[in-house]
PDB file of C-alpha atoms and ligand atoms in Angstrom:
ATOM      1  CA  UNK A   1      29.612  16.069 -23.147  1.00  0.00           C
ATOM      2  CA  UNK A   2      25.220  16.517 -22.951  1.00  0.00           C
ATOM      3  CA  UNK A   3      24.519  17.875 -19.272  1.00  0.00           C
ATOM      4  CA  UNK A   4      21.096  18.980 -17.859  1.00  0.00           C
ATOM      5  CA  UNK A   5      21.963  22.142 -18.802  1.00  0.00           C
ATOM      6  CA  UNK A   6      22.033  21.947 -22.645  1.00  0.00           C
ATOM      7  CA  UNK A   7      19.918  18.720 -23.240  1.00  0.00           C
ATOM      8  CA  UNK A   8      16.170  19.633 -23.993  1.00  0.00           C
ATOM      9  CA  UNK A   9      13.810  18.496 -21.302  1.00  0.00           C
ATOM     10  CA  UNK A  10      10.645  16.751 -22.020  1.00  0.00           C
ATOM     11  CA  UNK A  11       8.102  14.867 -19.836  1.00  0.00           C
ATOM     12  CA  UNK A  12       5.159  13.637 -22.211  1.00  0.00           C
ATOM     13  CA  UNK A  13       2.106  11.653 -21.204  1.00  0.00           C
ATOM     14  CA  UNK A  14       0.804   8.640 -23.225  1.00  0.00           C
ATOM     15  CA  UNK A  15      -2.112   6.753 -21.561  1.00  0.00           C
ATOM     16  CA  UNK A  16      -5.652   5.649 -22.968  1.00  0.00           C
ATOM     17  CA  UNK A  17      -8.675   8.527 -23.153  1.00  0.00           C
ATOM     18  CA  UNK A  18      -9.885   9.425 -19.073  1.00  0.00           C
ATOM     19  CA  UNK A  19      -6.382   8.566 -17.388  1.00  0.00           C
ATOM     20  CA  UNK A  20      -5.898  11.878 -16.883  1.00  0.00           C
ATOM     21  CA  UNK A  21      -3.138  13.071 -19.047  1.00  0.00           C
ATOM     22  CA  UNK A  22      -4.109  16.899 -19.481  1.00  0.00           C
ATOM     23  CA  UNK A  23      -4.924  17.314 -15.732  1.00  0.00           C
ATOM     24  CA  UNK A  24      -1.827  15.670 -14.401  1.00  0.00           C
ATOM     25  CA  UNK A  25       0.420  17.607 -17.449  1.00  0.00           C
ATOM     26  CA  UNK A  26      -0.947  20.407 -16.035  1.00  0.00           C
ATOM     27  CA  UNK A  27      -0.052  20.085 -12.142  1.00  0.00           C
ATOM     28  CA  UNK A  28       3.168  18.329 -13.179  1.00  0.00           C
ATOM     29  CA  UNK A  29       4.257  21.668 -15.835  1.00  0.00           C
ATOM     30  CA  UNK A  30       3.391  24.212 -13.016  1.00  0.00           C
ATOM     31  CA  UNK A  31       5.396  22.453 -10.340  1.00  0.00           C
ATOM     32  CA  UNK A  32       8.609  22.208 -12.696  1.00  0.00           C
ATOM     33  CA  UNK A  33       7.800  25.634 -14.080  1.00  0.00           C
ATOM     34  CA  UNK A  34       7.289  24.827 -17.480  1.00  0.00           C
ATOM     35  CA  UNK A  35       5.100  25.100 -20.189  1.00  0.00           C
ATOM     36  CA  UNK A  36       1.951  22.555 -20.213  1.00  0.00           C
ATOM     37  CA  UNK A  37       0.810  21.526 -23.968  1.00  0.00           C
ATOM     38  CA  UNK A  38      -2.448  19.158 -25.520  1.00  0.00           C
ATOM     39  CA  UNK A  39      -1.522  18.093 -28.234  1.00  0.00           C
ATOM     40  CA  UNK A  40      -4.987  17.810 -29.110  1.00  0.00           C
ATOM     41  CA  UNK A  41      -5.637  21.079 -28.491  1.00  0.00           C
ATOM     42  CA  UNK A  42      -3.167  22.162 -30.691  1.00  0.00           C
ATOM     43  CA  UNK A  43      -4.403  19.869 -33.022  1.00  0.00           C
ATOM     44  CA  UNK A  44      -7.578  21.739 -32.306  1.00  0.00           C
ATOM     45  CA  UNK A  45      -6.755  24.923 -32.612  1.00  0.00           C
ATOM     46  CA  UNK A  46      -4.733  24.376 -36.319  1.00  0.00           C
ATOM     47  CA  UNK A  47      -7.196  22.635 -38.312  1.00  0.00           C
ATOM     48  CA  UNK A  48      -9.597  25.453 -36.975  1.00  0.00           C
ATOM     49  CA  UNK A  49     -12.524  22.702 -35.262  1.00  0.00           C
ATOM     50  CA  UNK A  50     -13.294  20.451 -33.126  1.00  0.00           C
ATOM     51  CA  UNK A  51     -11.700  16.410 -33.246  1.00  0.00           C
ATOM     52  CA  UNK A  52     -15.230  15.201 -33.720  1.00  0.00           C
ATOM     53  CA  UNK A  53     -15.667  17.265 -36.856  1.00  0.00           C
ATOM     54  CA  UNK A  54     -12.515  16.318 -37.665  1.00  0.00           C
ATOM     55  CA  UNK A  55     -13.496  12.608 -37.539  1.00  0.00           C
ATOM     56  CA  UNK A  56     -17.099  13.347 -39.285  1.00  0.00           C
ATOM     57  CA  UNK A  57     -15.410  15.376 -42.004  1.00  0.00           C
ATOM     58  CA  UNK A  58     -12.181  14.344 -42.938  1.00  0.00           C
ATOM     59  CA  UNK A  59     -12.101  10.468 -41.356  1.00  0.00           C
ATOM     60  CA  UNK A  60      -9.993   9.527 -38.844  1.00  0.00           C
ATOM     61  CA  UNK A  61      -7.116   9.053 -41.463  1.00  0.00           C
ATOM     62  CA  UNK A  62      -6.760  12.461 -41.716  1.00  0.00           C
ATOM     63  CA  UNK A  63      -7.060  13.279 -38.044  1.00  0.00           C
ATOM     64  CA  UNK A  64      -4.052  10.325 -37.675  1.00  0.00           C
ATOM     65  CA  UNK A  65      -1.681  11.944 -39.704  1.00  0.00           C
ATOM     66  CA  UNK A  66      -2.761  15.971 -38.860  1.00  0.00           C
ATOM     67  CA  UNK A  67      -1.989  14.027 -35.407  1.00  0.00           C
ATOM     68  CA  UNK A  68       1.332  12.800 -36.568  1.00  0.00           C
ATOM     69  CA  UNK A  69       2.676  15.831 -37.797  1.00  0.00           C
ATOM     70  CA  UNK A  70       2.026  18.072 -34.573  1.00  0.00           C
ATOM     71  CA  UNK A  71       3.526  15.394 -32.572  1.00  0.00           C
ATOM     72  CA  UNK A  72       7.155  15.638 -34.532  1.00  0.00           C
ATOM     73  CA  UNK A  73       7.131  19.589 -33.755  1.00  0.00           C
ATOM     74  CA  UNK A  74       5.744  19.262 -30.295  1.00  0.00           C
ATOM     75  CA  UNK A  75       8.856  16.557 -29.989  1.00  0.00           C
ATOM     76  CA  UNK A  76      11.360  18.846 -30.394  1.00  0.00           C
ATOM     77  CA  UNK A  77      10.440  21.499 -28.128  1.00  0.00           C
ATOM     78  CA  UNK A  78      11.873  22.011 -24.578  1.00  0.00           C
ATOM     79  CA  UNK A  79      10.851  22.494 -20.315  1.00  0.00           C
ATOM     80  CA  UNK A  80       7.456  21.432 -21.630  1.00  0.00           C
ATOM     81  CA  UNK A  81       4.962  18.962 -20.447  1.00  0.00           C
ATOM     82  CA  UNK A  82       3.086  17.395 -23.791  1.00  0.00           C
ATOM     83  CA  UNK A  83      -0.342  15.436 -23.084  1.00  0.00           C
ATOM     84  CA  UNK A  84      -0.550  13.078 -25.682  1.00  0.00           C
ATOM     85  CA  UNK A  85      -4.116  11.613 -27.377  1.00  0.00           C
ATOM     86  CA  UNK A  86      -4.865   8.001 -26.643  1.00  0.00           C
ATOM     87  CA  UNK A  87      -3.862   6.796 -30.373  1.00  0.00           C
ATOM     88  CA  UNK A  88      -0.661   8.402 -30.623  1.00  0.00           C
ATOM     89  CA  UNK A  89       0.882   5.073 -30.143  1.00  0.00           C
ATOM     90  CA  UNK A  90      -0.255   3.104 -32.921  1.00  0.00           C
ATOM     91  CA  UNK A  91       2.160   4.628 -35.316  1.00  0.00           C
ATOM     92  CA  UNK A  92       5.420   3.594 -35.989  1.00  0.00           C
ATOM     93  CA  UNK A  93       6.517   7.340 -36.780  1.00  0.00           C
ATOM     94  CA  UNK A  94       5.045   8.222 -33.859  1.00  0.00           C
ATOM     95  CA  UNK A  95       6.389   5.879 -30.807  1.00  0.00           C
ATOM     96  CA  UNK A  96      10.009   6.760 -32.269  1.00  0.00           C
ATOM     97  CA  UNK A  97       8.865  10.729 -32.216  1.00  0.00           C
ATOM     98  CA  UNK A  98       7.953   9.946 -28.305  1.00  0.00           C
ATOM     99  CA  UNK A  99      12.019   8.805 -27.845  1.00  0.00           C
ATOM    100  CA  UNK A 100      12.966  12.640 -27.503  1.00  0.00           C
ATOM    101  CA  UNK A 101      11.230  12.862 -24.443  1.00  0.00           C
ATOM    102  CA  UNK A 102      10.472  10.517 -20.529  1.00  0.00           C
ATOM    103  CA  UNK A 103       7.285   9.205 -22.042  1.00  0.00           C
ATOM    104  CA  UNK A 104       5.432   8.240 -18.665  1.00  0.00           C
ATOM    105  CA  UNK A 105       2.380   5.463 -19.271  1.00  0.00           C
ATOM    106  CA  UNK A 106      -0.886   6.655 -16.964  1.00  0.00           C
ATOM    107  CA  UNK A 107      -3.056   3.439 -16.638  1.00  0.00           C
ATOM    108  CA  UNK A 108      -6.234   2.301 -14.969  1.00  0.00           C
ATOM    109  CA  UNK A 109      -8.669  -0.506 -15.501  1.00  0.00           C
ATOM    110  CA  UNK A 110     -11.226  -0.440 -18.594  1.00  0.00           C
ATOM    111  CA  UNK A 111     -13.837   0.403 -15.891  1.00  0.00           C
ATOM    112  CA  UNK A 112     -12.293   3.477 -14.386  1.00  0.00           C
ATOM    113  CA  UNK A 113     -11.143   4.691 -17.395  1.00  0.00           C
ATOM    114  CA  UNK A 114     -14.827   4.399 -18.620  1.00  0.00           C
ATOM    115  CA  UNK A 115     -16.131   6.304 -15.857  1.00  0.00           C
ATOM    116  CA  UNK A 116     -13.250   8.904 -16.212  1.00  0.00           C
ATOM    117  CA  UNK A 117     -14.509   9.460 -20.007  1.00  0.00           C
ATOM    118  CA  UNK A 118     -18.554  10.112 -19.153  1.00  0.00           C
ATOM    119  CA  UNK A 119     -17.828  12.238 -16.313  1.00  0.00           C
ATOM    120  CA  UNK A 120     -15.488  14.366 -18.841  1.00  0.00           C
ATOM    121  CA  UNK A 121     -16.966  17.404 -20.462  1.00  0.00           C
ATOM    122  CA  UNK A 122     -14.346  17.671 -22.934  1.00  0.00           C
ATOM    123  CA  UNK A 123     -15.560  13.926 -24.477  1.00  0.00           C
ATOM    124  CA  UNK A 124     -18.763  15.012 -27.229  1.00  0.00           C
ATOM    125  CA  UNK A 125     -16.125  17.645 -28.560  1.00  0.00           C
ATOM    126  CA  UNK A 126     -12.484  15.493 -28.413  1.00  0.00           C
ATOM    127  CA  UNK A 127     -13.761  11.267 -28.280  1.00  0.00           C
ATOM    128  CA  UNK A 128     -15.883   9.930 -31.136  1.00  0.00           C
ATOM    129  CA  UNK A 129     -16.169   6.559 -31.586  1.00  0.00           C
ATOM    130  CA  UNK A 130     -13.668   4.287 -32.367  1.00  0.00           C
ATOM    131  CA  UNK A 131     -15.282   1.417 -32.480  1.00  0.00           C
ATOM    132  CA  UNK A 132     -18.458   1.049 -31.291  1.00  0.00           C
ATOM    133  CA  UNK A 133     -18.088   3.193 -27.953  1.00  0.00           C
ATOM    134  CA  UNK A 134     -18.933   2.083 -24.251  1.00  0.00           C
ATOM    135  CA  UNK A 135     -16.783   0.071 -22.152  1.00  0.00           C
ATOM    136  CA  UNK A 136     -16.038  -2.774 -24.825  1.00  0.00           C
ATOM    137  CA  UNK A 137     -14.760  -0.481 -26.932  1.00  0.00           C
ATOM    138  CA  UNK A 138     -12.159   0.282 -24.163  1.00  0.00           C
ATOM    139  CA  UNK A 139     -11.828  -2.722 -23.643  1.00  0.00           C
ATOM    140  CA  UNK A 140     -11.092  -4.069 -27.035  1.00  0.00           C
ATOM    141  CA  UNK A 141      -8.843  -1.500 -28.090  1.00  0.00           C
ATOM    142  CA  UNK A 142      -6.796  -1.646 -24.713  1.00  0.00           C
ATOM    143  CA  UNK A 143      -6.200  -4.991 -25.934  1.00  0.00           C
ATOM    144  CA  UNK A 144      -4.233  -3.647 -29.313  1.00  0.00           C
ATOM    145  CA  UNK A 145      -2.581  -0.015 -27.779  1.00  0.00           C
ATOM    146  CA  UNK A 146      -1.467  -1.867 -23.882  1.00  0.00           C
ATOM    147  CA  UNK A 147       1.960  -3.719 -24.948  1.00  0.00           C
ATOM    148  CA  UNK A 148       2.392  -0.056 -27.177  1.00  0.00           C
ATOM    149  CA  UNK A 149       1.666   1.968 -24.324  1.00  0.00           C
ATOM    150  CA  UNK A 150       4.535  -0.190 -22.337  1.00  0.00           C
ATOM    151  CA  UNK A 151       7.228  -0.735 -25.167  1.00  0.00           C
ATOM    152  CA  UNK A 152       6.969   3.669 -25.363  1.00  0.00           C
ATOM    153  CA  UNK A 153       7.209   4.304 -21.107  1.00  0.00           C
ATOM    154  CA  UNK A 154       9.826   4.779 -19.604  1.00  0.00           C
ATOM    155  CA  UNK A 155       7.854   5.352 -16.648  1.00  0.00           C
ATOM    156  CA  UNK A 156       4.587   3.429 -15.611  1.00  0.00           C
ATOM    157  CA  UNK A 157       2.066   5.092 -13.202  1.00  0.00           C
ATOM    158  CA  UNK A 158      -1.240   3.167 -12.267  1.00  0.00           C
ATOM    159  CA  UNK A 159      -3.328   6.064 -11.085  1.00  0.00           C
ATOM    160  CA  UNK A 160      -6.537   3.834 -10.677  1.00  0.00           C
ATOM    161  CA  UNK A 161      -6.722   4.887  -7.161  1.00  0.00           C
ATOM    162  CA  UNK A 162      -4.465   7.734  -7.384  1.00  0.00           C
ATOM    163  CA  UNK A 163      -5.541  11.413  -7.265  1.00  0.00           C
ATOM    164  CA  UNK A 164      -3.933  13.916 -10.353  1.00  0.00           C
ATOM    165  CA  UNK A 165      -1.474  15.392  -7.336  1.00  0.00           C
ATOM    166  CA  UNK A 166      -0.494  12.205  -5.959  1.00  0.00           C
ATOM    167  CA  UNK A 167       0.326  10.569  -9.809  1.00  0.00           C
ATOM    168  CA  UNK A 168       1.948  14.106 -10.190  1.00  0.00           C
ATOM    169  CA  UNK A 169       4.409  13.808  -7.013  1.00  0.00           C
ATOM    170  CA  UNK A 170       5.165  10.033  -8.767  1.00  0.00           C
ATOM    171  CA  UNK A 171       6.547  11.301 -11.750  1.00  0.00           C
ATOM    172  CA  UNK A 172       8.376  14.247  -9.663  1.00  0.00           C
ATOM    173  CA  UNK A 173      10.115  12.167  -7.811  1.00  0.00           C
ATOM    174  CA  UNK A 174      11.064   9.676 -10.798  1.00  0.00           C
ATOM    175  CA  UNK A 175      12.026  12.429 -13.291  1.00  0.00           C
ATOM    176  CA  UNK A 176      14.226  14.011 -10.050  1.00  0.00           C
ATOM    177  CA  UNK A 177      15.885  11.023 -10.073  1.00  0.00           C
ATOM    178  CA  UNK A 178      15.872   9.732 -13.604  1.00  0.00           C
ATOM    179  CA  UNK A 179      17.254  13.429 -15.414  1.00  0.00           C
ATOM    180  CA  UNK A 180      20.691  13.330 -14.595  1.00  0.00           C
ATOM    181  CA  UNK A 181      21.544   9.869 -16.030  1.00  0.00           C
ATOM    182  CA  UNK A 182      19.527  11.002 -19.054  1.00  0.00           C
ATOM    183  CA  UNK A 183      21.432  14.047 -19.885  1.00  0.00           C
ATOM    184  CA  UNK A 184      24.640  12.919 -19.126  1.00  0.00           C
ATOM    185  CA  UNK A 185      25.436  10.752 -22.558  1.00  0.00           C
ATOM    186  CA  UNK A 186      29.023  10.253 -21.484  1.00  0.00           C
ATOM    187  CA  UNK A 187      31.432  10.458 -18.379  1.00  0.00           C
ATOM    188  CA  UNK A 188      33.021  14.298 -17.903  1.00  0.00           C
ATOM    189  CA  UNK A 189      36.576  13.896 -19.215  1.00  0.00           C
TER     190      UNK A 189
HETATM  191  C1  LIG B 201      -7.944   9.268 -29.562  1.00  0.00           C
HETATM  192  C2  LIG B 201      -7.771   9.719 -28.255  1.00  0.00           C
HETATM  193  C3  LIG B 201      -7.809  11.186 -27.900  1.00  0.00           C
HETATM  194  C4  LIG B 201      -8.527  11.826 -29.276  1.00  0.00           C
HETATM  195  C5  LIG B 201      -9.024  10.963 -30.607  1.00  0.00           C
HETATM  196  C6  LIG B 201      -8.662  10.038 -30.391  1.00  0.00           C
HETATM  197  C7  LIG B 201      -7.804   7.750 -29.452  1.00  0.00           C
HETATM  198  O1  LIG B 201      -7.824  11.523 -27.010  1.00  0.00           O
HETATM  199  O2  LIG B 201      -6.385  12.479 -30.083  1.00  0.00           O
HETATM  200  O3  LIG B 201     -10.334  11.256 -29.812  1.00  0.00           O
HETATM  201  O4  LIG B 201      -7.745   7.291 -30.322  1.00  0.00           O
HETATM  202  O5  LIG B 201      -7.885   7.260 -28.119  1.00  0.00           O
HETATM  203  P1  LIG B 201      -7.475  11.902 -25.540  1.00  0.00           P
HETATM  204  O6  LIG B 201      -6.597  10.169 -24.831  1.00  0.00           O
HETATM  205  O7  LIG B 201      -6.937  13.012 -24.856  1.00  0.00           O
HETATM  206  O8  LIG B 201      -9.267  11.477 -25.061  1.00  0.00           O
END
């Protein structure tokens, strides 16, 4: 029988660039007493260069390969809150890997996402243009990505008007409610 003591608790945050995965993830990890990991930061450390440099020198395909390898590895971790890159849901293999954790989709309108992306100091190094840039890029990519985020999500939180603390509280409440069910796969004998 699997119980909460023996299973590997893992909360995975997905969502478009600027949805607050890193900020919310750090708060959540601190509240749970877990480790926070940012898949993009792990990737940059392994590659020894920024995501912008990887895109420019090796191409997006190389970045996506590396992203998949790192995701598969990080999804085996336990007592971890994992923030993923916004495009992680694009590959089928990644969507499978996400099933090892409790997946939370942080969502907001294109306009709110664009304001946050513009205000974030990590944008220059972490967020190369994907399809022309700006608000039109977000609108275009969300049409493709939203159904994919939706299909992976165990929980969806609109962060449009929530502070990072409020979003973390909402996730924590859902996690507390869901986790006994998630970690009891067969009835006690
Ligand atoms: C990407 C999002 C970025 C980063 C890379 C690609 C995407 O992560 O992985 O620039 O395809 O949306 P954040 O969502 O953390 O900005």
